[in-house]
PDB file of C-alpha atoms in Angstrom:
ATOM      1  CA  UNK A 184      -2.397  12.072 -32.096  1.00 36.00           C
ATOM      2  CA  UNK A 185      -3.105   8.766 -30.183  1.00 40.00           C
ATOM      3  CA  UNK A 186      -1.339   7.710 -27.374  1.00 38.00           C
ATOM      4  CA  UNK A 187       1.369   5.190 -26.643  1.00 39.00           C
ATOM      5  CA  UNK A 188       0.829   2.833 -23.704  1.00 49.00           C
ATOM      6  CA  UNK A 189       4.627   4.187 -21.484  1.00 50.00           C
ATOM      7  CA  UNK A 190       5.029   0.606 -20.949  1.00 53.00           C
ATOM      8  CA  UNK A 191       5.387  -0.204 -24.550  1.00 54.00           C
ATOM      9  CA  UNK A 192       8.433   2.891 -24.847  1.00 59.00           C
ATOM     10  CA  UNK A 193      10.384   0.949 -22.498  1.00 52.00           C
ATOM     11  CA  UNK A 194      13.449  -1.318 -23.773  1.00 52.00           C
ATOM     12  CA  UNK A 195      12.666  -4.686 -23.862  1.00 55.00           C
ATOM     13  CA  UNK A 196      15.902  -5.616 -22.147  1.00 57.00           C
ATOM     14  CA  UNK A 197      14.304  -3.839 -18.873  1.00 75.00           C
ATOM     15  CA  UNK A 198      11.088  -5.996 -19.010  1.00 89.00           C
ATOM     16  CA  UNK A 199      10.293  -9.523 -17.706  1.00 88.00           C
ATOM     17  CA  UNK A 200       7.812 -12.145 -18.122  1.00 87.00           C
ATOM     18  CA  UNK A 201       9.260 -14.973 -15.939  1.00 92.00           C
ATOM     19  CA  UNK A 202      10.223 -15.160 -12.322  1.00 95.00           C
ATOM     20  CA  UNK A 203      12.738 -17.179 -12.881  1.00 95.00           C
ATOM     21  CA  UNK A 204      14.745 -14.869 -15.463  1.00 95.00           C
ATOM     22  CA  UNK A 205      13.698 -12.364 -12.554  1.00 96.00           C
ATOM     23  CA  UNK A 206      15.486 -14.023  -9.939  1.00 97.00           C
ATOM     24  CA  UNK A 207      18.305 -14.673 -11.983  1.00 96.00           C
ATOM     25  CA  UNK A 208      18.907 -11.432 -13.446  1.00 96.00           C
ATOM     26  CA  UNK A 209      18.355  -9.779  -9.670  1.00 97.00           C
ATOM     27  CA  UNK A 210      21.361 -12.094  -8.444  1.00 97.00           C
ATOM     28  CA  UNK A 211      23.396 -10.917 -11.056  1.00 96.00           C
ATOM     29  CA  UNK A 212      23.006  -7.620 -10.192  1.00 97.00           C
ATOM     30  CA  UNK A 213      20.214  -6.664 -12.341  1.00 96.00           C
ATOM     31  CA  UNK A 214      17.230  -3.718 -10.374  1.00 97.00           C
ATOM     32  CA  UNK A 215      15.268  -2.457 -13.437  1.00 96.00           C
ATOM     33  CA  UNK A 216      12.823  -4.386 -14.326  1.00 97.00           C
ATOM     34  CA  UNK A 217       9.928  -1.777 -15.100  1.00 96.00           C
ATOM     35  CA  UNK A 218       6.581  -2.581 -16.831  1.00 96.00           C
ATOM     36  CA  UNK A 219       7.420  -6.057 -16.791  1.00 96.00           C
ATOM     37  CA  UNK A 220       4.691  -8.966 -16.675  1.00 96.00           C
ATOM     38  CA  UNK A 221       4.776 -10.989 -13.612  1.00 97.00           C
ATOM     39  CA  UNK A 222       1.553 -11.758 -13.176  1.00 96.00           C
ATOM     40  CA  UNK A 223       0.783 -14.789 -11.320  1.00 97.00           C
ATOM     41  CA  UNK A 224       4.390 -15.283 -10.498  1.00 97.00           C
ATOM     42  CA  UNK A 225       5.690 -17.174  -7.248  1.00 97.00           C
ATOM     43  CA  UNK A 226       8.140 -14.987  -5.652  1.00 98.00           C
ATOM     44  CA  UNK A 227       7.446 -15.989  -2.263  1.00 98.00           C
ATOM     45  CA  UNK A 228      10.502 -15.079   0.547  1.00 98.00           C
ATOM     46  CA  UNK A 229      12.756 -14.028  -2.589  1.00 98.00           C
ATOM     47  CA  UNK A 230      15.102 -10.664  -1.669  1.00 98.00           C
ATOM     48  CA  UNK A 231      14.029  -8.625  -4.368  1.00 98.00           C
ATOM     49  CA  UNK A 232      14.537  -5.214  -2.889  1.00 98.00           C
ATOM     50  CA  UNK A 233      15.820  -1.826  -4.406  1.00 98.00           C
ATOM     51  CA  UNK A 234      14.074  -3.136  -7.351  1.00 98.00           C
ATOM     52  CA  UNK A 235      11.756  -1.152 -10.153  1.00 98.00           C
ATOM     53  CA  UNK A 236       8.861  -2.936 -10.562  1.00 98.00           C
ATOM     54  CA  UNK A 237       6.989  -0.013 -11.213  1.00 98.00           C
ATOM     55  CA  UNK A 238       4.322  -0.365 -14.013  1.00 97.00           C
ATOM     56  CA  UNK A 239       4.442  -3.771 -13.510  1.00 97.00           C
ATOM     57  CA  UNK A 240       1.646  -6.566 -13.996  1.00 98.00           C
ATOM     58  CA  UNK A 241       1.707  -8.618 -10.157  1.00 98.00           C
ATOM     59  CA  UNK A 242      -2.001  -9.305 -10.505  1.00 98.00           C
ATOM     60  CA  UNK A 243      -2.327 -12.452  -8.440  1.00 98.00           C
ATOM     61  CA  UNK A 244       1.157 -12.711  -7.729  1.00 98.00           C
ATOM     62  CA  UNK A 245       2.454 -14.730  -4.658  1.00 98.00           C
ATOM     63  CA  UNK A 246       4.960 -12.308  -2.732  1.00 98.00           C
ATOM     64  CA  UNK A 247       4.507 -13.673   0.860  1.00 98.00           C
ATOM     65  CA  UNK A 248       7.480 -12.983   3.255  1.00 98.00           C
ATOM     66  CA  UNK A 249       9.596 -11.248   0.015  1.00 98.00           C
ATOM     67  CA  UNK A 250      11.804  -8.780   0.781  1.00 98.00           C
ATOM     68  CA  UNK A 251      10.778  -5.589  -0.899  1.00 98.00           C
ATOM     69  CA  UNK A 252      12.231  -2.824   1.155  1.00 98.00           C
ATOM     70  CA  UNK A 253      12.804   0.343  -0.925  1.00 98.00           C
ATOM     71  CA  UNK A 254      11.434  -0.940  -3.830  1.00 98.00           C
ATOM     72  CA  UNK A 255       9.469   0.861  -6.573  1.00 98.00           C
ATOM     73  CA  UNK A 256       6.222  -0.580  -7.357  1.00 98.00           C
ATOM     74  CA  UNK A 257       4.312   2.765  -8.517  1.00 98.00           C
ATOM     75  CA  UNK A 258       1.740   2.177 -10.860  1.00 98.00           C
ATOM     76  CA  UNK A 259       2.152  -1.346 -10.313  1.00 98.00           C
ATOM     77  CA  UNK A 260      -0.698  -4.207 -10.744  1.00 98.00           C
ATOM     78  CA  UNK A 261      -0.613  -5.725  -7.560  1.00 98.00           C
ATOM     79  CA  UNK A 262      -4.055  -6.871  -7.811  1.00 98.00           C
ATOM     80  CA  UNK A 263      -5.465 -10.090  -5.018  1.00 98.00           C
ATOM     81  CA  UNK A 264      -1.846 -10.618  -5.006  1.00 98.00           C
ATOM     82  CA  UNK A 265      -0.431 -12.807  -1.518  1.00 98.00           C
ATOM     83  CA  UNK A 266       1.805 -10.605   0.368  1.00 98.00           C
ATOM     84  CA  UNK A 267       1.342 -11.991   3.737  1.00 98.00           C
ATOM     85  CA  UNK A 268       4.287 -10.574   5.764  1.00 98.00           C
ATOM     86  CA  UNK A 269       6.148  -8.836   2.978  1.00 98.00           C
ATOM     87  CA  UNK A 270       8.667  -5.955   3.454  1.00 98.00           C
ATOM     88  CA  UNK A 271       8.171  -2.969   1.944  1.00 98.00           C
ATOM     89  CA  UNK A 272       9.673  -0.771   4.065  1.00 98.00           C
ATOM     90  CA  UNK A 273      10.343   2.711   2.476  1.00 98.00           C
ATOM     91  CA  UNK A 274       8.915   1.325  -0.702  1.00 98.00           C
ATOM     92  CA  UNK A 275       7.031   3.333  -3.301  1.00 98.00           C
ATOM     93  CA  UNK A 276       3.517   2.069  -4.042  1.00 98.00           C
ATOM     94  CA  UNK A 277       2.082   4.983  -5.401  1.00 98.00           C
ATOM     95  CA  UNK A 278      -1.095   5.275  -7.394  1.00 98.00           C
ATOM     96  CA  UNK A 279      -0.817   1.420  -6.689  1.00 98.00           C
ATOM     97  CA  UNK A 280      -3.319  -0.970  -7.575  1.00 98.00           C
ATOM     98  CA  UNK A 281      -3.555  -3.140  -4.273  1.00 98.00           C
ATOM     99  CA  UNK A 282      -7.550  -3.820  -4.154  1.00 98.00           C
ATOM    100  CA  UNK A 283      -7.806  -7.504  -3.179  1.00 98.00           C
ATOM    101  CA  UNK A 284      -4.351  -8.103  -2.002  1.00 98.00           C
ATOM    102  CA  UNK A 285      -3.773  -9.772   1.430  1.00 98.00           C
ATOM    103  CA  UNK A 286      -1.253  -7.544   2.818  1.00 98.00           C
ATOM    104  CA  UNK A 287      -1.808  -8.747   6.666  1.00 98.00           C
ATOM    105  CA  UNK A 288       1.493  -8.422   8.641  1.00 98.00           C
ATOM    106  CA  UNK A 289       2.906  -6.698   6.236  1.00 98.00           C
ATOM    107  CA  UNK A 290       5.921  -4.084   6.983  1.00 98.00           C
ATOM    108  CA  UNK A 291       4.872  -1.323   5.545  1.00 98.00           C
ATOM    109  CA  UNK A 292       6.734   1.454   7.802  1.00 98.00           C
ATOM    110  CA  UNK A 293       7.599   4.645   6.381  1.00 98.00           C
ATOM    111  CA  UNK A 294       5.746   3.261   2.802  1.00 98.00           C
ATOM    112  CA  UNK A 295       4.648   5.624   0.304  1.00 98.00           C
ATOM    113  CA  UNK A 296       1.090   4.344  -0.381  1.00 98.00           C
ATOM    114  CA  UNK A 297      -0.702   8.344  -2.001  1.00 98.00           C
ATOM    115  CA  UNK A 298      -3.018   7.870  -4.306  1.00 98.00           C
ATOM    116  CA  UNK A 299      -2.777   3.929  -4.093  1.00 98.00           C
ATOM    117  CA  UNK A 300      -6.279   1.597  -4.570  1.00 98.00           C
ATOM    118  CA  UNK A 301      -6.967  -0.557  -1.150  1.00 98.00           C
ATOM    119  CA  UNK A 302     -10.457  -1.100  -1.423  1.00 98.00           C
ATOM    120  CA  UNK A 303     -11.659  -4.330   0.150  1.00 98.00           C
ATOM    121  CA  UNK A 304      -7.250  -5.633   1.029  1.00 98.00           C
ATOM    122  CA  UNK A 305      -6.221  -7.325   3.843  1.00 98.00           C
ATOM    123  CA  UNK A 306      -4.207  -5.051   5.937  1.00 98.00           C
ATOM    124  CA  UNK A 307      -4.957  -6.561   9.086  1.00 98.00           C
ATOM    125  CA  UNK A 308      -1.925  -6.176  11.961  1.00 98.00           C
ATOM    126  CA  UNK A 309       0.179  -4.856   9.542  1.00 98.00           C
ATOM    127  CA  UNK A 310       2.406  -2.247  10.229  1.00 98.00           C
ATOM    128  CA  UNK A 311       2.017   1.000   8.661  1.00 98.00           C
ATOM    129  CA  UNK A 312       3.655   3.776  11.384  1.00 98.00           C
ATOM    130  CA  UNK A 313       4.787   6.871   9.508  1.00 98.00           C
ATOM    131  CA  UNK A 314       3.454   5.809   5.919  1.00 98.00           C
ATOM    132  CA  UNK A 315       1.810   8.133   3.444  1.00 98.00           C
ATOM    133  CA  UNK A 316      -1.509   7.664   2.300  1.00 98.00           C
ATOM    134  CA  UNK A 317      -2.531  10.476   1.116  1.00 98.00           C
ATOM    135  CA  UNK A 318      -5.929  10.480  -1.017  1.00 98.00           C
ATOM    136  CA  UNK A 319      -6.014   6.703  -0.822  1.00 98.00           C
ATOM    137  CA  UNK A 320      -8.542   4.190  -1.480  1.00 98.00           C
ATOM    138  CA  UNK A 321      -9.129   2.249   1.486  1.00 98.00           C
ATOM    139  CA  UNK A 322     -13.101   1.472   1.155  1.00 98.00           C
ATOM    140  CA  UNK A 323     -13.871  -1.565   2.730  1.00 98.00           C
ATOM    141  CA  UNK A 324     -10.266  -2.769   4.159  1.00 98.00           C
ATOM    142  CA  UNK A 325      -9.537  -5.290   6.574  1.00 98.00           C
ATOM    143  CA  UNK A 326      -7.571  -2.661   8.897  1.00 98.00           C
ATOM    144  CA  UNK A 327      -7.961  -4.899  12.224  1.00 98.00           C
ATOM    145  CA  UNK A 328      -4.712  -4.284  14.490  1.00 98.00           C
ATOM    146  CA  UNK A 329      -3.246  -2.309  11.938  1.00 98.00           C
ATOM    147  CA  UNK A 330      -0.336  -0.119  13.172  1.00 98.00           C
ATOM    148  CA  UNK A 331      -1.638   3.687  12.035  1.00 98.00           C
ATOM    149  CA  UNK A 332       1.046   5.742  13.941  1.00 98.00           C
ATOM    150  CA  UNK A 333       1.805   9.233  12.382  1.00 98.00           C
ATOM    151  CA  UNK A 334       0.797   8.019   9.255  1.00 98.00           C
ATOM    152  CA  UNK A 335      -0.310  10.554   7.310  1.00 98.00           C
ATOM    153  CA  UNK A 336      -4.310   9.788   5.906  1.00 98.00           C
ATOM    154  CA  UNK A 337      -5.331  12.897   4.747  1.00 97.00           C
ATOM    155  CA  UNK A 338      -7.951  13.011   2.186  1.00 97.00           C
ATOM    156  CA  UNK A 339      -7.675   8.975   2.353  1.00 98.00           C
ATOM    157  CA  UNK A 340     -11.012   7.488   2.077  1.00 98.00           C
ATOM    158  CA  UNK A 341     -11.913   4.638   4.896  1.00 97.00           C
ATOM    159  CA  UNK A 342     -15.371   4.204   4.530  1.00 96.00           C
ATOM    160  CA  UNK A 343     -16.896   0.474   5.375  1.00 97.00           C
ATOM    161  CA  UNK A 344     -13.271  -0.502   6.720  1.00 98.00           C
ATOM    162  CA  UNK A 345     -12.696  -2.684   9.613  1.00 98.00           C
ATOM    163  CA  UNK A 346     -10.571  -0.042  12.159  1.00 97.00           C
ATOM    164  CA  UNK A 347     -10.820  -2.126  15.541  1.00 96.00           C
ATOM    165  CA  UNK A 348      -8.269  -2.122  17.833  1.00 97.00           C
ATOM    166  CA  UNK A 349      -5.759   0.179  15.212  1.00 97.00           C
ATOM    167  CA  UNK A 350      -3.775   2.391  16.586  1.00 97.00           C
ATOM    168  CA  UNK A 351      -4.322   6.262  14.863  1.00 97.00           C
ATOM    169  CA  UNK A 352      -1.614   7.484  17.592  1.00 96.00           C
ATOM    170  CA  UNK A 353      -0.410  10.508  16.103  1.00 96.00           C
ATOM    171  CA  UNK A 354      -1.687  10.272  12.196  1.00 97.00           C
ATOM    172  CA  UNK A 355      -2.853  13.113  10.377  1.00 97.00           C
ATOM    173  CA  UNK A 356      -6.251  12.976   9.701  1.00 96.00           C
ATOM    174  CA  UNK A 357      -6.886  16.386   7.921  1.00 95.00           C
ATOM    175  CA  UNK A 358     -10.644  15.318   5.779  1.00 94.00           C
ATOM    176  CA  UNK A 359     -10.108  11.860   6.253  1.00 95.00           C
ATOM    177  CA  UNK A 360     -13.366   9.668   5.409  1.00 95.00           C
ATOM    178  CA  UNK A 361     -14.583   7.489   8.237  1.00 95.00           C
ATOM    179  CA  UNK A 362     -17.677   6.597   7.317  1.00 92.00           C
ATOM    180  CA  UNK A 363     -19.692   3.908   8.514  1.00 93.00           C
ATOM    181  CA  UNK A 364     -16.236   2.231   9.480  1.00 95.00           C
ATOM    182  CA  UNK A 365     -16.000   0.532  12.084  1.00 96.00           C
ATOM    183  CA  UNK A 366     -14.139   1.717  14.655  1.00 94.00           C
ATOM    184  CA  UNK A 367     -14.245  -0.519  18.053  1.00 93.00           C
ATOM    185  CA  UNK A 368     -11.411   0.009  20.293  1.00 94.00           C
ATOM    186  CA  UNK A 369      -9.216   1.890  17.974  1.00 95.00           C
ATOM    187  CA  UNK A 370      -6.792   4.549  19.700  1.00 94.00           C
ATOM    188  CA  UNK A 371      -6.860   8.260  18.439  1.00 95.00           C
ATOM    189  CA  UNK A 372      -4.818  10.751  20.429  1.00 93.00           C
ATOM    190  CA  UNK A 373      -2.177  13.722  19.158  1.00 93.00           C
ATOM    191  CA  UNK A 374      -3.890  13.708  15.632  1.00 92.00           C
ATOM    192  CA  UNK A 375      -2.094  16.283  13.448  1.00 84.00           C
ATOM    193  CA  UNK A 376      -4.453  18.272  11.094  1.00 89.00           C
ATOM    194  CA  UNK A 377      -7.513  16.979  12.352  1.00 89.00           C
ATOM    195  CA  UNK A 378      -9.894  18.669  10.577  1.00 88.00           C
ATOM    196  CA  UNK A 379     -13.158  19.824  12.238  1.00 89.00           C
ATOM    197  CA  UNK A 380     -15.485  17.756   9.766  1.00 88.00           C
ATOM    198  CA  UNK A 381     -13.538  14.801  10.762  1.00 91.00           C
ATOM    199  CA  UNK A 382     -13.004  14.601  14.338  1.00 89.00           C
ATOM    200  CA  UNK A 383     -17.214  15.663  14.146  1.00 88.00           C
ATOM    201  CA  UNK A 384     -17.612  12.299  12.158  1.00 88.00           C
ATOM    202  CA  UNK A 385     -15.504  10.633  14.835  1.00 90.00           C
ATOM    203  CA  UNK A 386     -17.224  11.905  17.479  1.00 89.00           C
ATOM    204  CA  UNK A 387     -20.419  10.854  16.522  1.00 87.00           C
ATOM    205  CA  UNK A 388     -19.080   7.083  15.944  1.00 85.00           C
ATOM    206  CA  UNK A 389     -18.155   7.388  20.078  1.00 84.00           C
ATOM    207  CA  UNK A 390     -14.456   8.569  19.854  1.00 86.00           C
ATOM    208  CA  UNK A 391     -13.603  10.268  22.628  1.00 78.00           C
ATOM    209  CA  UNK A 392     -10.721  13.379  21.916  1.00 71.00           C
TER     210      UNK A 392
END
């Protein structure tokens, strides 16, 4: 039996293919707008959260200083999309596709991110205490500055990223990939499930337990 795309079982009143009609259904009290196609879409300092975005296409979209706060964006295509500043506080990005994005200043407390694909984003002083990233892609991010406290990275994979001056205060770190990252003046300390592979990986880059 072949498969059906689960974007193509969803009602067609849900979905969305203009910001505008976005904006305009949001204000009149519409949320759901799941697997709808936004890509390229200017959305910049809208309020859009508590809204279901999940499954939907934001490749290149422009979401800079939008309010996203407990929205759901899992499974979303937020690929080299602008979200400079956003808020996504308590928002649900998981299994994500973020690679490219410029998330830098984002608010990102308390986000879940497991799963999600950050390989090569902007994340720089952005502001990720107590998110979960469990298992995800972070190859070759831009984590400069980046607020890491009691986050939980296990199993995340940092290889190649830029970790100097982040603060790690606190996260779990329980087989978290460091390799070859670069890790200049970043603060560890307190690290819950540090597991003995990685704090040997860490040790060897100069961190000091």
């Amino acid at each position: 039996m072949n498969s059906v795309d689960s974007n193509e079982q969803l009602p067609t009143v849900l979905k969305t293919s203009s910001s505008d009609e976005l904006l305009q259904r949001y204000a009149a009290g519409d949320r759901d707008f799941p697997g709808s196609k936004l890509n390229g879409a200017n959305l910049n300092s809208n309020n859009l959260s508590r809204t279901d975005l999940s499954r939907a296409n934001l490749k290149g979209a422009h979401l800079s200083h939008a309010n996203l706060s407990n929205a759901n964006l899992s499974d979303a295509n937020l690929i080299n999309a602008e979200l400079l500043g956003v808020n996504l506080n308590r928002a649900n990005l998981n299994s994500t596709k973020l690679s490219g994005a410029d998330l830098s200043g984002a608010d990102l407390r308390n986000t879940i991110l497991s799963g999600a694909d950050l390989r090569g984003a902007n994340l720089s002083y952005a502001d990720l205490s107590g998110a979960i990233l469990r298992l995800t892609d972070l190859r070759g991010a831009n984590l400069c500055g980046t607020n890491l406290r009691n986050a939980n990275l296990n199993d995340a994979f940092l290889s190649h990223s830029n970790l100097e001056s982040t603060c790690l205060l606190g996260a779990k770190l329980k087989r978290t990939d460091f390799k070859d990252a670069n890790i200049k003046n970043a603060i560890f300390g307190d690290n819950k499930e540090l597991s003995e592979d990685t704090q040997l990986q860490l040790e060897m880059q100069g961190i000091v337990f």
